Amino acid sequence: MEDVVSTISRKANLRVVMVPSPGRGHLIPFVELSKRLLLRHNFAITILIPDNGSDMIPQRQFLQSLNLPPTISPLYLPPVSLSDLPSDADSITRVPLTVIRSLPAIRDAIINLQHSGEGLCGRVVAVVVDFLGADALQVATQLQIPPYVFYTCSAFHLTLGLNAPQLLHPTHQEDSTKLLKLPGCIPLLGADLPEPYIDKKKDAYKWMVHSHERISSDAVGIIINSFVDLESDIFKALTEERFRTGSGPTVYPIGPLKRLDSDEDLNQFSNESIDCLEWLDKQPESSVLLISFGSGIGARQSKAQFDELAHGLAMSGKRFIWVVKPPGNDVVPWNSSFLPEGFLKKTKGVGLVIPDWVPQIRILSHGSTGGFMSHCGWNSSLESITNGVPVLAWPQHADQKMNAALLVEDAKVALRVDQSSGEDGIVGREEIARYVKAVLDGDEAKLLRKKMRELKVAANNATGNDGSSTKSLDEVANLWKNQNPY
């Protein structure tokens, strides 16, 4: 972070406004993009954070832990009410509505920034919004500021969103074995469609289509947290489509936006979480499996699946760090009694069970870590790649199944847990033990490790000084500096 702080001494005279969606998972890449723009191009950044009345404490704590310089400044918008929505309304409905109801506050904030225009504030040269908040693009257009989207998912997911109304048919939604062929993409099973695309009659589908239609019509460019070597055919197809039609936003792959070890302030973690790093120091190279399913909806498993996972880890005999959440849907404090009887005794010295946040970047970058059992959220997928750690994919919801398919079938850097083989969708302990051994040991593990090392090198090259992602970021940044993006 010293490099970021040191840039304050160089006056930033141009400002970019970021509008992420609510939620830490979307906020993390926005912060990383902000740091990249400050370090390389000396832009000042204001991050306007919408508030839908839910608990904002985790987001505030996360931002406070980063020790960001004054030239990257979060601004919390006034909370808006979503009390008129049904209690079971999902995030794909809640997030766009939060942004829509925050549009007056977004407009006022940008106008205030434009009028301040002194010192570090600078004039606003671009507005960059999350793809689920694409309605905010209209504010930038009204204020005659170039409107951009930051796409925090894969190019695979972007292609689905842009093509769903034309290519997605009821048979893909009704038949889980039906293949959907998207331009430049591997065939996508109906079973791997994100939930919003399963039922065209539901609000979630309508909002997802609405967001992508807004992107197509209102955005000048799409900045995406991916890189050419990971999704080369998809980026080629997106570029060809734009040339064919002569319209639509330009796509700028600028990823992977890599968080560094030093970005993780250890003060935000419990002693138990920090102690796992010392434990890792004592383990053999590439011998430990990290198990974490993120912090979102899919992080909690049923009690039956939770127990099978515990038994499977014990049966495997392999070393592990398991970031646990209480099983079931009830939000209750963690208690070791949730674990099967005798589990801690069986795995003593072999595995760690941590019911808290862990320094995931430090764990993945550690030489003793040999695999990552992951839900395959896009942030976690990129973190696996940038640290060269093979993935044991266990996707839960949203775009995670698409990400898993990309890592397994296209990049070939992951194994995937078959969730269809067990009774009632429960993966048995024997199967889990077999997967754990496969990703850590044997010929298959060696091949995965080799492919992942190659992809790690490609990712590092992409974000190097002469890399494709760096050049792409430079291109869009220079457009902003020259104020001639159209």
JSON list of C-alpha atoms in Angstrom, two decimals, residues 156 169 231 358:
[
{"chain": "A", "resi": 156, "resn": "PHE", "atom": "CA", "xyz": [-18.63, -16.01, -20.48]},
{"chain": "A", "resi": 169, "resn": "HIS", "atom": "CA", "xyz": [-35.13, -21.14, -25.30]},
{"chain": "A", "resi": 231, "resn": "GLU", "atom": "CA", "xyz": [-11.23, -16.36, -22.40]},
{"chain": "A", "resi": 358, "resn": "VAL", "atom": "CA", "xyz": [-9.27, -16.03, 6.99]}
]
